[in-house]
């Protein structure tokens, strides 16, 4: 079911604009088909679409029970994840949101513990070792009711009104913490007599924070650029990426250096644009090669375009390799556009540091037990066009789009939280996802 | 062309565009001897007088002259289409004006700053050293409109030594002594019609045979001495089209040695016959038979069920695979390939046409296809004396990945490609091809009509290296006609092959 987009081509933009006007079920269906058709692709786009959809779901679904809310979100998330099992970012966002709901519910239960005892959500709330600093709200005990006693009608109206005030707005503390499970959520100050509404408001706000984080991740990562790029450095990048572009531009504002950009034949190849196939996916987080070159060139960075095959030859003159992953796995390895493995390997052979720029939304609690399931295969016609008939007839052509890069050839991860060693990523992942969701998603994906 | 050449000599400010003044000591010496022929500061010498001055207009020379003339006409018509004449040109003579236009366009050509030229310029303003350079076709079309407006792309400091003189793409301004078949060969090389170390070496030798056949010893000179000089002019022309390959260098060294050993008293036709048969022998021994030996040795290492990865196109690897297939072995081939040349496509088609099971992949997916492989066969452009492999750019990546996955890497290389040079990285020694061949939009030489301001910005550079250097530790075995050996034994074989 394509979205009722007027002039927009189907994609993230059209989906987001149609989200408000369509019923939830239609939106879910439309996102599922957009994902299936790869009209929304790339971790960031998928994450944004998922977060927006789930926020809509949380706002609109009449749910009296936290358990049911979790079930509902899980069910929708599962459909999305199944629609595009290789986009792990969908699962990451789903886990974050589920974690939010659970945390909120737990918080409520804790507050209630003295007065009302079990609220019916305890069974789902396994004790979490991953979120140590959950705050109990000591002053709120009296106002809490069991969720199943709430009425839904006022809940919806109140949810459309501005969310309750919070002590920390997401924009005021960029980079210091990310919303989601594990991070302390301020205790609600409202005295609404309805826990479910309350909880939902909190959760919706948490989702909004996740969305803000998605939008700010690149800038926050770019904030660390000055720490890593020094003057007259030679930086090697691969594939045009918004994250890398912002990172480099930030450094370019203060330093003079050279960027070697390995041309991403066969995918995202420049002539594709010339061949009358305009890159319409402006929301694509993989960026647009033209824009990448242009913005860097205009900023005064020397941009050297090389074919991928020259990566090894130039590695001896490269001082840093910067990669933008598709997804980062729990062991510190990453999935990145095909070629990244060879690039990182060449870098490690030359003792050149490899820096991976990844928003926290790309960190997935999945371990690479079966890497091949994560590798998407692309259209072979971009390797050999249909004009090369004789070649196509007799020869097998494969075009895997991604590589799995093992953690030991990566030197540094920079997320919106700061720089981390690959060996430390597990900890950040543990901070952001709850244990029960990790396993839930594993079984969903299988 | 003769007329243009002559006026080129006359041009007093020729120093500016002295593009080709680089290499040839010998050809310059020759030109010196002929320098008085072209009086300074006069208008174009008519063709007749030029012909008179040439001692013996042989058939070949006449042919060459005709060809040169045609080229001149072509060049002139091209000039006519080009940008409006530059007022700054110092001469008012029509020919000179055209020439200076041409020079302007050369100077504004991206990889060709005047400073460099002056630096490169040799002492004498000799005739043949002032070849009006032509840009390569892709460049030519676009800048014809307004070459002056384009800023020169910045030169990268760390490869600045590789920016030489842009490759020649036309025969305009070539020396008088260059044989027509050398013209053709040069163009074929610079356009990659003849590409690959073996093919270039072979074709050079064959063409030299024709040059030698057409050669006539001038009076008061001996064949061993003059033929070497004559060949040097040919070699310089070839060099200006594309730098010589390692194999060509070795073959030329051998040929010069052979010529020098000819007794000066030998009758000319006898000496020529002797030389031609020596060249035939050389080709047979060092290329044909060596190839057979390597193919049979390497194909014996292919077993049933093998998956062989190869990169780009190597005649010797193709031959080996074909040989193994003929022996009835059941194996698969994965041909890896890379832009901009896509040599692997030809290789893949050729092998598939033989009946092999071929898979084709782009180099950036190499972590996937190398994983599937059981052996990697690589061709060579040259084998360095320190055991490193100098080959088509991208080879090192494949070898590195294979080594990382513990897959044997076998290099198939005739001893003619062994060199006594050593190298540690791909930057110090390399060949820089024109960057527009990469086909990126923004390489400072974007296509006409598509040019935005930024695309011609000086800080957007395309870098098109031809070769890279594979470290010796990534190579498990080098198969030559002398046998299979580790890369550390390369210098031994090199000595062996040059002593015999």
CSV table of N, CA and C in Angstrom, one decimal, chain A residues 253-400:
chain,number,residue,atom,x,y,z
A,253,UNK,N,36.4,23.3,9.2
A,253,UNK,CA,36.2,24.7,9.6
A,253,UNK,C,37.5,25.2,10.3
A,254,UNK,N,38.2,24.3,10.9
A,254,UNK,CA,39.4,24.8,11.6
A,254,UNK,C,40.7,24.3,11.0
A,255,UNK,N,40.7,23.2,10.3
A,255,UNK,CA,42.0,22.7,9.9
A,255,UNK,C,42.0,22.5,8.4
A,256,UNK,N,43.2,22.5,7.8
A,256,UNK,CA,43.4,22.2,6.4
A,256,UNK,C,43.8,20.8,6.3
A,257,UNK,N,43.1,20.0,5.5
A,257,UNK,CA,43.6,18.6,5.3
A,257,UNK,C,43.1,18.1,4.0
A,258,UNK,N,43.5,16.9,3.7
A,258,UNK,CA,43.1,16.3,2.4
A,258,UNK,C,42.2,15.1,2.7
A,259,UNK,N,41.2,14.9,1.9
A,259,UNK,CA,40.3,13.8,2.0
A,259,UNK,C,40.5,13.0,0.7
A,260,UNK,N,40.8,11.7,0.9
A,260,UNK,CA,40.8,10.8,-0.3
A,260,UNK,C,39.5,10.0,-0.2
A,261,UNK,N,38.8,10.1,-1.3
A,261,UNK,CA,37.5,9.5,-1.3
A,261,UNK,C,37.5,8.3,-2.4
A,262,UNK,N,37.3,7.1,-1.9
A,262,UNK,CA,37.3,6.0,-2.8
A,262,UNK,C,36.0,5.9,-3.4
A,263,UNK,N,36.0,5.9,-4.7
A,263,UNK,CA,34.8,5.9,-5.5
A,263,UNK,C,34.0,4.5,-5.3
A,264,UNK,N,32.8,4.6,-5.1
A,264,UNK,CA,32.0,3.4,-4.7
A,264,UNK,C,31.5,2.7,-5.9
A,265,UNK,N,32.3,2.4,-6.9
A,265,UNK,CA,31.7,1.6,-7.9
A,265,UNK,C,31.4,0.2,-7.3
A,266,UNK,N,30.4,-0.5,-7.6
A,266,UNK,CA,29.4,-0.2,-8.6
A,266,UNK,C,28.2,0.5,-8.1
A,267,UNK,N,28.1,0.5,-6.8
A,267,UNK,CA,26.8,1.1,-6.2
A,267,UNK,C,27.1,2.5,-5.9
A,268,UNK,N,26.1,3.3,-6.1
A,268,UNK,CA,26.2,4.8,-5.9
A,268,UNK,C,27.3,5.4,-6.8
A,269,UNK,N,27.4,4.8,-7.9
A,269,UNK,CA,28.4,5.3,-8.8
A,269,UNK,C,28.0,6.6,-9.4
A,270,UNK,N,29.0,7.5,-9.7
A,270,UNK,CA,28.6,8.8,-10.1
A,270,UNK,C,27.8,8.8,-11.4
A,271,UNK,N,28.2,8.1,-12.4
A,271,UNK,CA,27.5,8.2,-13.7
A,271,UNK,C,26.1,7.8,-13.6
A,272,UNK,N,25.7,7.2,-12.6
A,272,UNK,CA,24.3,6.8,-12.4
A,272,UNK,C,23.4,8.0,-12.5
A,273,UNK,N,23.9,9.1,-11.9
A,273,UNK,CA,23.1,10.3,-11.9
A,273,UNK,C,23.0,10.9,-13.3
A,274,UNK,N,24.2,10.7,-14.0
A,274,UNK,CA,24.2,11.3,-15.3
A,274,UNK,C,23.3,10.5,-16.3
A,275,UNK,N,23.1,9.2,-16.0
A,275,UNK,CA,22.4,8.4,-16.8
A,275,UNK,C,20.9,8.6,-16.7
A,276,UNK,N,20.5,9.7,-16.1
A,276,UNK,CA,19.1,10.1,-16.0
A,276,UNK,C,18.4,9.3,-14.9
A,277,UNK,N,19.2,8.9,-13.9
A,277,UNK,CA,18.6,8.2,-12.7
A,277,UNK,C,18.9,9.1,-11.5
A,278,UNK,N,18.2,10.2,-11.4
A,278,UNK,CA,18.5,11.1,-10.3
A,278,UNK,C,18.4,10.5,-8.9
A,279,UNK,N,19.3,10.8,-8.1
A,279,UNK,CA,19.3,10.3,-6.7
A,279,UNK,C,18.2,11.0,-6.0
A,280,UNK,N,17.0,10.5,-6.0
A,280,UNK,CA,15.9,11.2,-5.3
A,280,UNK,C,15.9,11.0,-3.8
A,281,UNK,N,16.6,10.0,-3.4
A,281,UNK,CA,16.5,9.7,-2.0
A,281,UNK,C,17.3,10.7,-1.1
A,282,UNK,N,16.8,11.9,-1.0
A,282,UNK,CA,17.5,12.9,-0.3
A,282,UNK,C,17.6,12.6,1.2
A,283,UNK,N,16.7,11.8,1.6
A,283,UNK,CA,16.6,11.4,3.0
A,283,UNK,C,17.6,10.2,3.3
A,284,UNK,N,18.1,9.7,2.2
A,284,UNK,CA,19.0,8.6,2.4
A,284,UNK,C,20.2,9.0,3.2
A,285,UNK,N,20.5,8.2,4.2
A,285,UNK,CA,21.6,8.6,5.1
A,285,UNK,C,23.0,8.2,4.4
A,286,UNK,N,22.9,7.5,3.3
A,286,UNK,CA,24.1,7.2,2.6
A,286,UNK,C,24.6,8.4,1.8
A,287,UNK,N,23.7,9.4,1.7
A,287,UNK,CA,24.2,10.6,1.1
A,287,UNK,C,24.3,10.5,-0.4
A,288,UNK,N,24.7,11.6,-0.9
A,288,UNK,CA,24.6,11.7,-2.4
A,288,UNK,C,26.0,12.1,-2.8
A,289,UNK,N,26.6,11.4,-3.7
A,289,UNK,CA,28.1,11.6,-4.0
A,289,UNK,C,28.3,13.0,-4.4
A,290,UNK,N,27.4,13.5,-5.2
A,290,UNK,CA,27.6,14.9,-5.7
A,290,UNK,C,27.7,15.9,-4.5
A,291,UNK,N,26.7,15.7,-3.7
A,291,UNK,CA,26.6,16.6,-2.6
A,291,UNK,C,27.8,16.5,-1.7
A,292,UNK,N,28.3,15.3,-1.5
A,292,UNK,CA,29.4,15.0,-0.7
A,292,UNK,C,30.6,15.7,-1.2
A,293,UNK,N,30.9,15.5,-2.5
A,293,UNK,CA,32.0,16.2,-3.1
A,293,UNK,C,31.9,17.7,-3.0
A,294,UNK,N,30.7,18.1,-3.3
A,294,UNK,CA,30.5,19.6,-3.5
A,294,UNK,C,30.7,20.3,-2.1
A,295,UNK,N,30.1,19.7,-1.1
A,295,UNK,CA,30.2,20.4,0.2
A,295,UNK,C,31.6,20.4,0.7
A,296,UNK,N,32.3,19.3,0.5
A,296,UNK,CA,33.7,19.3,0.9
A,296,UNK,C,34.6,20.2,0.1
A,297,UNK,N,34.4,20.2,-1.2
A,297,UNK,CA,35.2,21.1,-2.0
A,297,UNK,C,35.0,22.5,-1.7
A,298,UNK,N,33.7,22.9,-1.5
A,298,UNK,CA,33.4,24.3,-1.2
A,298,UNK,C,34.0,24.7,0.1
A,299,UNK,N,34.0,23.8,1.0
A,299,UNK,CA,34.6,24.1,2.3
A,299,UNK,C,36.1,24.2,2.3
A,300,UNK,N,36.7,24.0,1.2
A,300,UNK,CA,38.1,24.2,1.1
A,300,UNK,C,38.9,22.9,1.4
A,301,UNK,N,38.3,21.8,1.5
A,301,UNK,CA,39.0,20.6,1.7
A,301,UNK,C,39.5,20.1,0.3
A,302,UNK,N,40.7,19.6,0.3
A,302,UNK,CA,41.2,19.0,-1.0
A,302,UNK,C,40.6,17.6,-1.1
A,303,UNK,N,39.8,17.3,-2.1
A,303,UNK,CA,39.1,16.0,-2.2
A,303,UNK,C,39.8,15.3,-3.4
A,304,UNK,N,40.3,14.1,-3.1
A,304,UNK,CA,40.9,13.3,-4.1
A,304,UNK,C,40.0,12.1,-4.4
A,305,UNK,N,39.6,12.0,-5.6
A,305,UNK,CA,38.7,10.9,-6.0
A,305,UNK,C,39.6,9.8,-6.5
A,306,UNK,N,39.4,8.6,-6.0
A,306,UNK,CA,40.2,7.5,-6.5
A,306,UNK,C,39.2,6.3,-6.7
A,307,UNK,N,39.6,5.4,-7.6
A,307,UNK,CA,38.8,4.2,-7.7
A,307,UNK,C,39.1,3.3,-6.5
A,308,UNK,N,38.2,2.4,-6.2
A,308,UNK,CA,38.4,1.6,-5.0
A,308,UNK,C,39.7,0.8,-5.0
A,309,UNK,N,40.1,0.4,-6.2
A,309,UNK,CA,41.3,-0.4,-6.4
A,309,UNK,C,42.6,0.3,-5.9
A,310,UNK,N,42.5,1.6,-5.8
A,310,UNK,CA,43.7,2.4,-5.4
A,310,UNK,C,43.9,2.5,-3.9
A,311,UNK,N,42.9,1.9,-3.2
A,311,UNK,CA,42.9,2.0,-1.7
A,311,UNK,C,44.3,1.5,-1.1
A,312,UNK,N,44.7,0.4,-1.6
A,312,UNK,CA,45.9,-0.2,-1.0
A,312,UNK,C,47.1,0.7,-1.3
A,313,UNK,N,47.2,1.2,-2.6
A,313,UNK,CA,48.3,2.0,-3.0
A,313,UNK,C,48.4,3.2,-2.2
A,314,UNK,N,47.3,3.8,-1.8
A,314,UNK,CA,47.3,5.1,-1.1
A,314,UNK,C,47.3,5.0,0.4
A,315,UNK,N,47.2,3.7,0.8
A,315,UNK,CA,47.1,3.6,2.3
A,315,UNK,C,48.4,4.0,3.0
A,316,UNK,N,49.5,3.8,2.3
A,316,UNK,CA,50.7,4.2,2.9
A,316,UNK,C,50.8,5.7,3.1
A,317,UNK,N,50.0,6.5,2.5
A,317,UNK,CA,50.1,7.9,2.6
A,317,UNK,C,48.9,8.4,3.4
A,318,UNK,N,48.1,7.5,3.9
A,318,UNK,CA,46.8,7.9,4.6
A,318,UNK,C,47.1,7.9,6.1
A,319,UNK,N,46.6,8.9,6.8
A,319,UNK,CA,46.8,8.9,8.2
A,319,UNK,C,45.6,8.4,9.0
A,320,UNK,N,44.4,8.4,8.4
A,320,UNK,CA,43.2,7.9,9.0
A,320,UNK,C,42.2,7.4,8.0
A,321,UNK,N,41.5,6.3,8.4
A,321,UNK,CA,40.5,5.8,7.6
A,321,UNK,C,39.2,6.1,8.4
A,322,UNK,N,38.2,6.7,7.7
A,322,UNK,CA,36.9,7.0,8.4
A,322,UNK,C,35.8,6.2,7.7
A,323,UNK,N,35.1,5.4,8.4
A,323,UNK,CA,34.1,4.6,7.9
A,323,UNK,C,32.7,4.9,8.5
A,324,UNK,N,31.7,4.8,7.7
A,324,UNK,CA,30.4,5.0,8.2
A,324,UNK,C,29.7,3.6,8.1
A,325,UNK,N,29.3,3.0,9.2
A,325,UNK,CA,28.8,1.6,9.2
A,325,UNK,C,27.3,1.6,8.8
A,326,UNK,N,26.9,0.5,8.3
A,326,UNK,CA,25.5,0.3,8.1
A,326,UNK,C,24.9,0.0,9.5
A,327,UNK,N,25.5,-1.0,10.2
A,327,UNK,CA,25.1,-1.4,11.5
A,327,UNK,C,26.3,-1.8,12.3
A,328,UNK,N,26.2,-1.6,13.6
A,328,UNK,CA,27.3,-2.1,14.4
A,328,UNK,C,26.8,-3.2,15.3
A,329,UNK,N,27.6,-4.3,15.4
A,329,UNK,CA,27.1,-5.4,16.1
A,329,UNK,C,27.7,-5.4,17.6
A,330,UNK,N,27.2,-6.3,18.4
A,330,UNK,CA,27.5,-6.2,19.8
A,330,UNK,C,28.9,-6.5,20.1
A,331,UNK,N,29.6,-7.3,19.3
A,331,UNK,CA,31.0,-7.6,19.6
A,331,UNK,C,32.0,-6.5,19.1
A,332,UNK,N,31.4,-5.4,18.6
A,332,UNK,CA,32.3,-4.4,18.1
A,332,UNK,C,32.7,-4.5,16.6
A,333,UNK,N,32.1,-5.5,16.0
A,333,UNK,CA,32.3,-5.6,14.5
A,333,UNK,C,31.2,-4.8,13.9
A,334,UNK,N,31.4,-4.6,12.6
A,334,UNK,CA,30.4,-3.8,11.9
A,334,UNK,C,30.0,-4.3,10.5
A,335,UNK,N,28.9,-3.9,10.1
A,335,UNK,CA,28.5,-4.2,8.7
A,335,UNK,C,28.5,-2.9,8.0
A,336,UNK,N,29.3,-2.8,6.9
A,336,UNK,CA,29.5,-1.6,6.2
A,336,UNK,C,29.4,-1.9,4.7
A,337,UNK,N,29.3,-0.8,3.9
A,337,UNK,CA,29.3,-1.1,2.4
A,337,UNK,C,30.4,-1.9,2.0
A,338,UNK,N,30.1,-2.8,1.0
A,338,UNK,CA,31.1,-3.7,0.5
A,338,UNK,C,32.4,-3.0,0.1
A,339,UNK,N,33.5,-3.5,0.6
A,339,UNK,CA,34.8,-2.9,0.3
A,339,UNK,C,35.4,-2.4,1.7
A,340,UNK,N,34.5,-2.2,2.6
A,340,UNK,CA,35.0,-1.7,3.9
A,340,UNK,C,35.9,-2.6,4.6
A,341,UNK,N,35.7,-3.9,4.4
A,341,UNK,CA,36.5,-4.9,5.0
A,341,UNK,C,37.9,-4.8,4.4
A,342,UNK,N,38.0,-4.8,3.1
A,342,UNK,CA,39.3,-4.7,2.5
A,342,UNK,C,40.0,-3.4,2.9
A,343,UNK,N,39.2,-2.4,3.0
A,343,UNK,CA,39.8,-1.1,3.3
A,343,UNK,C,40.4,-1.2,4.7
A,344,UNK,N,39.6,-1.7,5.7
A,344,UNK,CA,40.1,-1.7,7.0
A,344,UNK,C,41.3,-2.7,7.2
A,345,UNK,N,41.2,-3.8,6.4
A,345,UNK,CA,42.3,-4.7,6.4
A,345,UNK,C,43.6,-4.1,5.9
A,346,UNK,N,43.5,-3.3,4.8
A,346,UNK,CA,44.7,-2.6,4.3
A,346,UNK,C,45.2,-1.6,5.3
A,347,UNK,N,44.2,-1.0,6.0
A,347,UNK,CA,44.6,0.0,7.0
A,347,UNK,C,45.4,-0.7,8.1
A,348,UNK,N,44.9,-1.8,8.5
A,348,UNK,CA,45.5,-2.4,9.7
A,348,UNK,C,46.9,-3.0,9.2
A,349,UNK,N,47.0,-3.4,8.0
A,349,UNK,CA,48.3,-3.8,7.5
A,349,UNK,C,49.3,-2.7,7.5
A,350,UNK,N,48.8,-1.5,7.3
A,350,UNK,CA,49.7,-0.3,7.3
A,350,UNK,C,49.7,0.4,8.6
A,351,UNK,N,49.1,-0.2,9.6
A,351,UNK,CA,49.0,0.4,10.9
A,351,UNK,C,48.3,1.8,10.9
A,352,UNK,N,47.4,1.9,10.0
A,352,UNK,CA,46.6,3.2,9.9
A,352,UNK,C,45.3,3.1,10.7
A,353,UNK,N,45.1,4.0,11.6
A,353,UNK,CA,43.9,3.9,12.4
A,353,UNK,C,42.6,3.9,11.6
A,354,UNK,N,41.6,3.1,12.0
A,354,UNK,CA,40.3,3.0,11.4
A,354,UNK,C,39.3,3.6,12.4
A,355,UNK,N,38.6,4.6,12.0
A,355,UNK,CA,37.7,5.3,12.9
A,355,UNK,C,36.3,5.0,12.3
A,356,UNK,N,35.4,4.5,13.1
A,356,UNK,CA,34.0,4.3,12.7
A,356,UNK,C,33.1,5.3,13.3
A,357,UNK,N,32.3,6.0,12.5
A,357,UNK,CA,31.4,7.0,13.0
A,357,UNK,C,30.0,6.4,13.0
A,358,UNK,N,29.5,6.2,14.2
A,358,UNK,CA,28.2,5.5,14.2
A,358,UNK,C,27.3,6.1,15.3
A,359,UNK,N,26.1,6.5,15.0
A,359,UNK,CA,25.2,6.9,16.0
A,359,UNK,C,24.8,5.7,16.9
A,360,UNK,N,24.4,6.0,18.1
A,360,UNK,CA,24.0,4.9,19.0
A,360,UNK,C,22.9,4.1,18.4
A,361,UNK,N,22.1,4.7,17.6
A,361,UNK,CA,21.0,3.9,17.0
A,361,UNK,C,21.4,2.8,16.1
A,362,UNK,N,22.7,2.9,15.7
A,362,UNK,CA,23.2,1.8,14.8
A,362,UNK,C,23.8,0.7,15.6
A,363,UNK,N,24.0,0.9,16.9
A,363,UNK,CA,24.5,-0.2,17.7
A,363,UNK,C,23.5,-1.2,18.0
A,364,UNK,N,23.7,-2.4,17.6
A,364,UNK,CA,22.7,-3.5,17.7
A,364,UNK,C,23.2,-4.5,18.7
A,365,UNK,N,22.3,-5.0,19.5
A,365,UNK,CA,22.7,-6.0,20.5
A,365,UNK,C,22.9,-7.4,19.8
A,366,UNK,N,22.8,-7.5,18.5
A,366,UNK,CA,22.9,-8.8,17.9
A,366,UNK,C,24.4,-9.2,17.7
A,367,UNK,N,24.7,-10.4,18.0
A,367,UNK,CA,26.0,-10.9,17.8
A,367,UNK,C,26.1,-11.5,16.4
A,368,UNK,N,27.3,-11.4,15.8
A,368,UNK,CA,27.4,-11.9,14.4
A,368,UNK,C,27.6,-13.4,14.3
A,369,UNK,N,26.6,-14.1,14.7
A,369,UNK,CA,26.7,-15.6,14.6
A,369,UNK,C,26.6,-16.1,13.2
A,370,UNK,N,25.8,-15.4,12.5
A,370,UNK,CA,25.6,-15.8,11.0
A,370,UNK,C,25.7,-14.5,10.2
A,371,UNK,N,26.9,-14.1,9.8
A,371,UNK,CA,27.1,-12.8,9.2
A,371,UNK,C,26.3,-12.8,7.9
A,372,UNK,N,26.3,-13.9,7.2
A,372,UNK,CA,25.8,-13.9,5.8
A,372,UNK,C,24.3,-13.4,5.8
A,373,UNK,N,23.6,-13.6,6.9
A,373,UNK,CA,22.2,-13.2,6.9
A,373,UNK,C,22.1,-11.7,6.8
A,374,UNK,N,23.2,-11.0,7.2
A,374,UNK,CA,23.1,-9.5,7.3
A,374,UNK,C,23.6,-8.9,6.0
A,375,UNK,N,24.1,-9.7,5.1
A,375,UNK,CA,24.6,-9.1,3.9
A,375,UNK,C,23.5,-9.1,2.8
A,376,UNK,N,23.2,-7.9,2.4
A,376,UNK,CA,22.2,-7.8,1.4
A,376,UNK,C,22.9,-7.9,0.0
A,377,UNK,N,22.2,-8.5,-0.9
A,377,UNK,CA,22.8,-8.6,-2.3
A,377,UNK,C,22.1,-7.6,-3.2
A,378,UNK,N,22.9,-6.9,-3.9
A,378,UNK,CA,22.3,-5.8,-4.8
A,378,UNK,C,22.1,-6.3,-6.2
A,379,UNK,N,21.8,-5.4,-7.0
A,379,UNK,CA,21.4,-5.6,-8.4
A,379,UNK,C,22.7,-5.8,-9.2
A,380,UNK,N,22.9,-7.0,-9.8
A,380,UNK,CA,24.2,-7.2,-10.5
A,380,UNK,C,24.3,-6.3,-11.8
A,381,UNK,N,23.2,-5.7,-12.2
A,381,UNK,CA,23.3,-4.9,-13.4
A,381,UNK,C,24.1,-3.6,-13.2
A,382,UNK,N,24.3,-3.3,-11.9
A,382,UNK,CA,25.1,-2.1,-11.7
A,382,UNK,C,26.6,-2.5,-11.8
A,383,UNK,N,26.9,-3.8,-11.7
A,383,UNK,CA,28.3,-4.2,-11.9
A,383,UNK,C,28.6,-4.3,-13.4
A,384,UNK,N,27.7,-5.0,-14.1
A,384,UNK,CA,27.8,-5.1,-15.5
A,384,UNK,C,26.5,-4.7,-16.1
A,385,UNK,N,26.4,-3.7,-16.9
A,385,UNK,CA,25.2,-3.2,-17.4
A,385,UNK,C,24.6,-4.1,-18.5
A,386,UNK,N,23.4,-3.9,-18.8
A,386,UNK,CA,22.8,-4.8,-19.8
A,386,UNK,C,23.3,-4.6,-21.2
A,387,UNK,N,24.1,-3.5,-21.3
A,387,UNK,CA,24.7,-3.3,-22.7
A,387,UNK,C,25.8,-4.3,-22.9
A,388,UNK,N,26.3,-5.0,-21.9
A,388,UNK,CA,27.3,-6.0,-22.0
A,388,UNK,C,26.7,-7.3,-22.2
A,389,UNK,N,26.0,-7.5,-23.2
A,389,UNK,CA,25.2,-8.7,-23.3
A,389,UNK,C,26.0,-10.0,-23.2
A,390,UNK,N,27.1,-10.1,-24.0
A,390,UNK,CA,27.8,-11.3,-24.0
A,390,UNK,C,28.3,-11.7,-22.6
A,391,UNK,N,28.6,-10.7,-21.8
A,391,UNK,CA,29.1,-11.0,-20.5
A,391,UNK,C,28.0,-11.5,-19.6
A,392,UNK,N,26.8,-11.0,-19.8
A,392,UNK,CA,25.7,-11.4,-18.9
A,392,UNK,C,25.3,-12.8,-19.2
A,393,UNK,N,25.4,-13.2,-20.5
A,393,UNK,CA,24.9,-14.5,-20.9
A,393,UNK,C,25.6,-15.6,-20.2
A,394,UNK,N,26.9,-15.5,-20.1
A,394,UNK,CA,27.7,-16.7,-19.7
A,394,UNK,C,28.3,-16.6,-18.3
A,395,UNK,N,28.2,-15.4,-17.7
A,395,UNK,CA,29.0,-15.2,-16.5
A,395,UNK,C,28.1,-14.9,-15.3
A,396,UNK,N,28.5,-15.5,-14.2
A,396,UNK,CA,27.7,-15.2,-13.0
A,396,UNK,C,28.3,-13.8,-12.4
A,397,UNK,N,27.3,-13.0,-12.0
A,397,UNK,CA,27.8,-11.8,-11.4
A,397,UNK,C,27.1,-11.6,-10.1
A,398,UNK,N,27.9,-11.3,-9.1
A,398,UNK,CA,27.3,-11.1,-7.8
A,398,UNK,C,27.6,-9.7,-7.3
A,399,UNK,N,26.7,-9.1,-6.6
A,399,UNK,CA,26.9,-7.8,-6.1
A,399,UNK,C,26.5,-7.7,-4.6
A,400,UNK,N,27.3,-8.3,-3.7
A,400,UNK,CA,26.9,-8.1,-2.3
A,400,UNK,C,27.1,-6.6,-1.9
